[in-house]
XYZ file of N, CA and C in Angstrom:
594
model
N -111.654 13.805 31.188
C -112.479 14.272 30.097
C -111.607 14.630 28.896
N -111.922 14.048 27.747
C -111.234 14.383 26.512
C -112.266 14.590 25.415
N -111.826 15.151 24.300
C -112.718 15.352 23.171
C -113.338 14.031 22.745
N -112.541 12.965 22.752
C -113.014 11.667 22.293
C -114.125 11.092 23.170
N -114.233 11.578 24.411
C -115.284 11.095 25.308
C -116.622 11.764 25.044
N -116.631 12.813 24.226
C -117.852 13.592 24.003
C -118.439 13.219 22.649
N -119.387 12.287 22.650
C -120.011 11.843 21.402
C -121.005 12.880 20.883
N -121.777 13.454 21.792
C -122.790 14.441 21.424
C -122.581 15.679 22.289
N -121.898 16.708 21.773
C -121.592 17.890 22.590
C -122.823 18.553 23.199
N -123.929 18.653 22.436
C -125.122 19.317 22.945
C -125.666 18.606 24.180
N -125.693 17.269 24.132
C -126.192 16.488 25.269
C -125.198 16.551 26.426
N -123.906 16.374 26.119
C -122.870 16.348 27.153
C -122.854 17.645 27.965
N -122.727 18.772 27.247
C -122.650 20.057 27.948
C -123.999 20.434 28.559
N -125.086 20.069 27.883
C -126.406 20.379 28.421
C -126.634 19.731 29.767
N -126.227 18.480 29.912
C -126.391 17.780 31.183
C -125.571 18.445 32.289
N -124.355 18.884 31.945
C -123.510 19.530 32.951
C -124.100 20.866 33.400
N -124.573 21.672 32.447
C -125.177 22.964 32.810
C -126.413 22.735 33.673
N -127.263 21.776 33.282
C -128.491 21.518 34.039
C -128.209 21.001 35.442
N -127.072 20.310 35.601
C -126.723 19.758 36.910
C -126.196 20.822 37.870
N -126.022 22.041 37.367
C -125.515 23.114 38.210
C -124.030 23.367 38.045
N -123.397 22.678 37.108
C -121.966 22.862 36.872
C -121.695 24.264 36.344
N -120.689 24.912 36.897
C -120.278 26.220 36.417
C -118.773 26.187 36.185
N -118.293 27.077 35.340
C -116.902 27.028 34.913
C -116.167 28.290 35.343
N -114.875 28.335 35.097
C -114.039 29.449 35.552
C -114.695 30.782 35.209
N -114.993 31.585 36.226
C -115.685 32.854 35.950
C -114.781 33.850 35.216
N -115.407 34.749 34.512
C -114.694 35.825 33.838
C -114.057 36.714 34.895
N -112.745 36.950 34.773
C -112.034 37.723 35.784
C -111.907 39.188 35.374
N -111.618 40.033 36.356
C -111.410 41.458 36.073
C -110.220 41.659 35.145
N -109.158 40.856 35.344
C -107.964 40.997 34.499
C -108.286 40.664 33.046
N -109.057 39.592 32.835
C -109.475 39.237 31.465
C -110.320 40.336 30.855
N -111.259 40.837 31.651
C -112.176 41.873 31.163
C -111.410 43.116 30.740
N -110.438 43.507 31.545
C -109.638 44.695 31.208
C -108.871 44.487 29.908
N -108.283 43.312 29.730
C -107.551 43.019 28.502
C -108.474 43.044 27.286
N -109.629 42.409 27.425
C -110.589 42.389 26.328
C -111.007 43.808 25.960
N -111.309 44.611 26.979
C -111.715 45.994 26.723
C -110.642 46.748 25.947
N -109.379 46.528 26.317
C -108.267 47.226 25.655
C -108.153 46.817 24.191
N -108.270 45.515 23.917
C -108.088 45.031 22.548
C -109.316 45.257 21.671
N -110.508 45.097 22.254
C -111.734 45.202 21.460
C -112.193 46.641 21.280
N -112.046 47.441 22.327
C -112.509 48.821 22.255
C -114.025 48.911 22.284
N -114.562 50.124 22.210
C -116.018 50.296 22.256
C -116.701 49.692 21.037
N -117.894 49.135 21.261
C -118.592 48.446 20.186
C -119.212 49.359 19.142
N -119.781 50.460 19.581
C -120.439 51.419 18.678
C -121.466 50.735 17.767
N -122.165 49.759 18.316
C -123.216 49.093 17.566
C -122.746 48.064 16.561
N -121.443 47.797 16.531
C -120.927 46.806 15.581
C -121.238 45.385 16.074
N -121.287 44.410 15.164
C -121.684 43.057 15.557
C -120.553 42.263 16.222
N -120.921 41.511 17.248
C -119.982 40.621 17.941
C -120.636 39.265 18.117
N -119.808 38.222 18.095
C -120.281 36.842 18.244
C -119.459 36.154 19.327
N -120.144 35.605 20.330
C -119.478 34.828 21.382
C -119.785 33.353 21.144
N -118.762 32.594 20.695
C -118.935 31.174 20.383
C -118.755 30.355 21.658
N -119.705 29.458 21.924
C -119.674 28.697 23.172
C -120.021 29.618 24.325
N -121.112 30.351 24.191
C -121.417 31.459 25.114
C -121.782 31.006 26.514
N -122.127 29.716 26.689
C -122.461 29.264 28.036
C -123.628 30.050 28.607
N -123.485 30.510 29.851
C -124.590 31.220 30.506
C -124.652 32.699 30.124
N -123.853 33.100 29.145
C -123.967 34.452 28.608
C -123.136 35.518 29.290
N -122.264 35.135 30.218
C -121.487 36.140 30.960
C -120.633 36.997 30.029
N -119.867 36.368 29.152
C -119.006 37.125 28.245
C -119.845 37.860 27.206
N -120.898 37.235 26.719
C -121.767 37.892 25.739
C -122.355 39.177 26.321
N -122.768 39.138 27.578
C -123.311 40.339 28.215
C -122.254 41.422 28.341
N -121.002 41.012 28.587
C -119.928 42.005 28.673
C -119.736 42.692 27.318
N -119.810 41.922 26.246
C -119.670 42.514 24.910
C -120.798 43.514 24.652
N -122.003 43.163 25.094
C -123.132 44.079 24.942
C -122.900 45.360 25.751
N -122.331 45.220 26.949
C -122.025 46.389 27.778
C -121.018 47.311 27.090
N -120.127 46.713 26.291
C -119.147 47.516 25.554
C -119.767 48.212 24.343
N -121.017 47.877 24.062
C -121.705 48.535 22.964
C -121.790 47.728 21.687
N -121.453 46.431 21.758
C -121.546 45.578 20.583
C -122.959 45.013 20.443
N -123.403 44.861 19.216
C -124.643 44.150 18.922
C -124.285 42.670 18.971
N -124.621 42.017 20.071
C -124.023 40.728 20.408
C -124.949 39.536 20.177
N -124.354 38.489 19.601
C -125.021 37.191 19.476
C -124.216 36.172 20.266
N -124.894 35.394 21.111
C -124.264 34.307 21.836
C -124.626 32.987 21.172
N -123.620 32.211 20.808
C -123.834 30.936 20.114
C -123.424 29.789 21.028
N -124.306 28.794 21.189
C -123.962 27.628 22.001
C -124.675 26.411 21.419
N -124.037 25.242 21.540
C -124.604 24.031 20.945
C -125.755 23.472 21.752
N -125.931 23.905 22.994
C -127.027 23.418 23.813
C -127.863 24.578 24.321
N -129.194 24.469 24.282
C -130.040 25.548 24.795
C -130.002 25.647 26.317
N -129.451 24.639 26.980
C -129.446 24.631 28.444
C -128.597 25.757 29.016
N -127.514 26.117 28.339
C -126.615 27.140 28.883
C -127.222 28.539 28.799
N -127.582 29.037 27.611
C -128.181 30.372 27.555
C -129.468 30.495 28.358
N -130.178 29.372 28.553
C -131.413 29.409 29.336
C -131.145 29.832 30.774
N -129.879 29.672 31.216
C -129.512 30.043 32.577
C -129.079 31.502 32.679
N -129.030 32.190 31.536
C -128.587 33.583 31.535
C -129.494 34.421 32.423
N -128.963 35.529 32.902
C -129.749 36.418 33.744
C -130.990 36.873 32.983
N -132.082 37.132 33.702
C -133.331 37.512 33.029
C -133.183 38.712 32.092
N -132.388 39.690 32.481
C -132.262 40.900 31.672
C -131.175 40.701 30.615
N -131.498 39.943 29.579
C -130.512 39.660 28.537
C -130.948 40.226 27.183
N -131.835 41.213 27.227
C -132.373 41.763 25.986
C -131.304 42.219 24.996
N -130.185 42.810 25.449
C -129.192 43.248 24.464
C -128.512 42.097 23.718
N -128.624 40.871 24.236
C -127.938 39.728 23.634
C -128.947 38.818 22.948
N -128.635 38.448 21.720
C -129.460 37.480 20.999
C -128.757 36.128 21.070
N -129.485 35.079 21.422
C -128.885 33.755 21.538
C -129.286 32.871 20.359
N -128.339 32.051 19.923
C -128.550 31.136 18.809
C -128.049 29.757 19.237
N -128.905 28.745 19.123
C -128.511 27.392 19.499
C -128.099 26.637 18.244
N -126.808 26.413 18.097
C -126.259 25.691 16.946
C -124.832 25.294 17.271
N -124.354 24.278 16.562
C -122.999 23.766 16.758
C -122.068 24.426 15.746
N -121.052 25.124 16.223
C -120.107 25.808 15.336
C -119.375 24.812 14.434
N -119.323 23.531 14.844
C -118.635 22.517 14.044
C -119.565 21.743 13.105
N -120.837 22.107 13.065
C -121.763 21.415 12.172
C -121.345 21.628 10.713
N -121.767 20.710 9.852
C -121.412 20.793 8.435
C -121.857 22.117 7.825
N -123.078 22.513 8.124
C -123.604 23.782 7.621
C -123.310 24.889 8.627
N -122.977 26.088 8.156
C -122.741 27.200 9.078
C -123.977 27.473 9.930
N -123.801 27.952 11.148
C -124.953 28.235 12.014
C -125.796 29.371 11.443
N -127.101 29.371 11.728
C -128.006 30.410 11.210
C -127.880 31.709 12.001
N -126.828 32.434 11.745
C -126.533 33.643 12.508
C -127.190 34.872 11.881
N -127.468 35.894 12.694
C -128.153 37.086 12.176
C -127.275 38.003 11.322
N -125.952 37.859 11.396
C -125.036 38.713 10.631
C -124.169 37.848 9.720
N -123.745 38.440 8.613
C -122.836 37.729 7.705
C -121.386 37.846 8.170
N -121.067 38.961 8.837
C -119.687 39.188 9.284
C -119.711 39.897 10.627
N -118.692 39.604 11.441
C -118.612 40.141 12.799
C -117.294 40.885 12.999
N -117.386 42.040 13.639
C -116.206 42.820 13.969
C -115.379 42.125 15.043
N -116.066 41.455 15.966
C -115.422 40.785 17.099
C -116.030 39.401 17.273
N -115.165 38.389 17.366
C -115.599 37.028 17.694
C -114.801 36.562 18.900
N -115.485 35.998 19.885
C -114.824 35.514 21.093
C -115.077 34.021 21.277
N -114.116 33.360 21.896
C -114.247 31.931 22.223
C -113.464 31.692 23.502
N -114.170 31.517 24.597
C -113.526 31.369 25.906
C -113.702 29.937 26.415
N -112.561 29.301 26.761
C -112.549 27.946 27.313
C -113.264 26.963 26.402
N -113.079 27.135 25.105
C -113.776 26.321 24.124
C -112.845 25.527 23.220
N -111.761 26.156 22.781
C -111.009 25.619 21.643
C -110.391 24.249 21.913
N -110.088 23.927 23.163
C -109.525 22.605 23.468
C -110.513 21.489 23.147
N -111.816 21.815 23.120
C -112.843 20.803 22.883
C -113.301 20.761 21.424
N -112.676 21.566 20.584
C -113.004 21.550 19.160
C -112.309 20.361 18.505
N -113.060 19.529 17.802
C -112.484 18.324 17.198
C -111.574 18.653 16.021
N -112.058 19.490 15.126
C -111.316 19.822 13.900
C -110.914 21.288 13.972
N -109.751 21.548 14.547
C -109.331 22.931 14.771
C -109.086 23.701 13.472
N -108.468 23.106 12.439
C -108.318 23.854 11.180
C -109.670 24.265 10.590
N -110.668 23.371 10.630
C -111.993 23.700 10.106
C -112.640 24.794 10.951
N -112.440 24.727 12.260
C -112.969 25.752 13.156
C -112.377 27.114 12.801
N -111.077 27.161 12.592
C -110.432 28.433 12.239
C -110.934 28.965 10.910
N -111.135 28.080 9.950
C -111.676 28.527 8.662
C -113.052 29.144 8.838
N -113.867 28.521 9.679
C -115.205 29.072 9.905
C -115.126 30.414 10.613
N -114.267 30.520 11.627
C -114.113 31.805 12.326
C -113.682 32.882 11.347
N -112.695 32.580 10.526
C -112.211 33.571 9.564
C -113.309 33.953 8.572
N -114.140 32.995 8.196
C -115.211 33.297 7.240
C -116.270 34.210 7.848
N -116.377 34.209 9.175
C -117.369 35.030 9.867
C -116.803 36.369 10.334
N -115.493 36.544 10.256
C -114.846 37.737 10.789
C -114.690 38.789 9.697
N -115.082 40.004 10.015
C -114.945 41.103 9.059
C -113.463 41.429 8.858
N -113.087 42.019 7.716
C -111.691 42.430 7.503
C -111.209 43.328 8.648
N -110.046 42.995 9.184
C -109.509 43.761 10.299
C -110.137 43.429 11.632
N -111.076 42.462 11.650
C -111.772 42.111 12.877
C -110.878 41.381 13.870
N -111.368 41.255 15.095
C -110.603 40.648 16.188
C -111.214 39.317 16.598
N -110.375 38.291 16.660
C -110.761 37.015 17.259
C -110.106 36.943 18.627
N -110.913 36.947 19.679
C -110.436 36.917 21.064
C -110.647 35.513 21.614
N -109.559 34.837 21.932
C -109.612 33.448 22.365
C -108.927 33.321 23.725
N -109.560 32.602 24.637
C -109.002 32.388 25.975
C -109.003 30.895 26.266
N -107.842 30.376 26.673
C -107.724 28.944 26.944
C -106.532 28.684 27.853
N -106.588 27.633 28.666
C -105.363 27.225 29.378
C -104.445 26.475 28.419
N -103.165 26.444 28.745
C -102.198 25.653 27.981
C -102.053 24.295 28.668
N -102.060 23.234 27.887
C -102.021 21.880 28.439
C -100.809 21.659 29.336
N -99.644 22.172 28.910
C -98.421 21.914 29.673
C -98.378 22.627 31.028
N -99.287 23.600 31.219
C -99.316 24.314 32.499
C -100.306 23.684 33.482
N -100.975 22.618 33.037
C -101.990 21.977 33.865
C -101.495 20.637 34.391
N -102.070 20.164 35.498
C -101.741 18.804 35.952
C -102.102 17.799 34.864
N -101.388 16.697 34.814
C -101.587 15.694 33.768
C -103.047 15.285 33.625
N -103.733 15.110 34.744
C -105.120 14.635 34.681
C -106.075 15.690 34.119
N -105.617 16.940 34.023
C -106.483 18.000 33.492
C -105.964 18.577 32.176
N -104.905 17.989 31.647
C -104.257 18.544 30.447
C -105.191 18.617 29.245
N -106.206 17.753 29.208
C -107.095 17.710 28.045
C -107.977 18.951 27.926
N -108.074 19.759 28.979
C -108.896 20.963 28.881
C -108.085 22.154 28.381
N -106.800 21.914 28.084
C -105.951 22.971 27.536
C -105.492 22.626 26.135
N -104.810 23.561 25.494
C -104.276 23.299 24.161
C -102.769 23.087 24.249
N -102.237 22.396 23.273
C -100.799 22.121 23.237
C -100.071 23.237 22.500
N -98.755 23.217 22.560
C -97.962 24.199 21.820
C -98.195 24.074 20.320
N -98.382 22.829 19.859
C -98.672 22.616 18.432
C -100.019 23.226 18.061
N -101.016 23.062 18.949
C -102.320 23.694 18.721
C -102.161 25.206 18.652
N -101.376 25.744 19.568
C -101.176 27.190 19.624
C -100.567 27.704 18.317
N -99.579 26.994 17.807
C -98.944 27.415 16.558
C -99.954 27.428 15.415
N -100.797 26.405 15.366
C -101.833 26.340 14.331
C -102.822 27.485 14.481
N -103.294 27.694 15.696
C -104.343 28.665 15.944
C -103.900 30.106 15.751
N -102.605 30.374 15.911
C -102.128 31.751 15.832
C -101.457 32.082 14.503
N -101.378 31.111 13.601
C -100.755 31.389 12.304
C -101.768 32.031 11.361
N -101.248 32.682 10.338
C -102.075 33.259 9.275
C -102.989 34.393 9.728
N -102.597 35.092 10.796
C -103.311 36.296 11.206
C -102.426 37.503 10.931
N -103.034 38.642 10.765
C -102.248 39.866 10.546
C -101.382 40.155 11.765
N -101.964 40.017 12.951
C -101.216 40.145 14.204
C -101.743 39.118 15.192
N -100.860 38.654 16.063
C -101.241 37.697 17.107
C -100.523 38.101 18.390
N -101.300 38.507 19.385
C -100.728 38.914 20.673
C -101.286 38.018 21.770
N -100.417 37.643 22.704
C -100.850 36.787 23.808
C -100.496 37.428 25.137
N -101.349 37.181 26.121
C -101.111 37.639 27.486
C -101.587 36.553 28.429
N -100.758 36.156 29.372
C -101.153 35.160 30.364
C -101.809 35.843 31.555
N -102.950 35.302 31.943
C -103.675 35.792 33.118
C -103.910 34.585 34.011
N -103.091 34.449 35.034
C -103.169 33.262 35.870
C -102.865 32.031 35.034
N -103.752 31.042 35.063
C -103.538 29.803 34.305
C -104.075 29.891 32.876
N -104.650 31.039 32.515
C -105.253 31.200 31.193
C -104.366 32.036 30.283
N -104.423 31.735 28.998
C -103.728 32.540 28.001
C -104.769 33.220 27.117
N -104.644 34.520 26.985
C -105.568 35.310 26.177
C -104.896 35.661 24.849
N -105.609 35.416 23.764
C -105.093 35.664 22.417
C -105.907 36.766 21.751
N -105.226 37.761 21.236
C -105.857 38.798 20.425
C -105.365 38.586 19.003
N -106.197 37.989 18.175
C -105.827 37.615 16.814
C -106.569 38.524 15.840
N -105.821 39.320 15.118
C -106.421 40.318 14.236
C -106.404 39.838 12.787
N -107.566 39.880 12.137
C -107.675 39.466 10.745
C -107.011 40.504 9.840
N -106.650 40.065 8.631
C -106.075 40.984 7.663
C -107.110 42.028 7.277
N -106.672 43.258 7.131
C -107.566 44.368 6.822
C -107.231 45.531 7.732
N -107.914 46.631 7.557
C -107.624 47.824 8.359
C -108.729 48.045 9.370
N -108.425 48.771 10.418
C -109.424 49.109 11.419
C -110.536 49.938 10.797
N -110.173 50.767 9.798
C -111.185 51.548 9.100
C -112.173 50.630 8.406
N -111.653 49.557 7.776
C -112.522 48.589 7.115
C -113.432 47.920 8.137
N -112.861 47.601 9.302
C -113.639 46.931 10.341
C -114.810 47.801 10.760
N -114.572 49.092 10.992
C -115.627 49.974 11.464
C -116.702 50.183 10.419
N -116.372 49.896 9.178
C -117.360 50.073 8.107
C -118.351 48.927 8.067
N -118.048 47.830 8.759
C -118.939 46.668 8.729
C -119.940 46.720 9.873
C-alpha cells in the first residue's frame, strides 16, 4: 500500500473500516505522553485529524477539550461508541482545496495519529495545520518511521526527510519513541497564555 495506490481516500478507507479493519490501538504509553504535553483541556477546542473510530478524539474529550473529529469518510466515525456526545464529527478531507467546514476558527490542540504518511502534499498539509492552530498551540503527531519498518511496510511510515520537513518552523519540536511509533509534540509560535485565551 502506497499513497499512489489510493485514488479516492474516502472510498479506500471507507471500505477498509466497513470490512472490519482496525488499526494500531492507542496505547497507555502514548496516552500518558499526550496527557503530559497537552494538559487539561478546560473547554478549549481540539481537532483530531483522521479521527477514525474516534478513540483519540474521545480521549481528548476526557481531558476536557471541546473536541472535533475530522475524517474523510463517514464510515469511520459511524463506528464510534454510542456515547460520543462530547465529540463532534465532521466528514471532510483535510487535503481538499477548500478548508473543511469546522466549528472553530482556531484550535489549541490538533492531533494526527497514523495519518501523515498518507498525506500527498505534506507542505500544504502543514500550512493548513498551522492555519488552524492557535498561537502557542500544540500539534501532536504520531507515526512510524519508514526506516524502522520492514521494506514491505515502509510506505506506512515517514522518511527522515519527511521528518525534517514536518518538524521545521515550529517554536519547539520534541520527539519520543514508543515502541515502533514516534510521537511528536510540535508547539506553534506564541505563548501558553495566548493559547489559553483562545
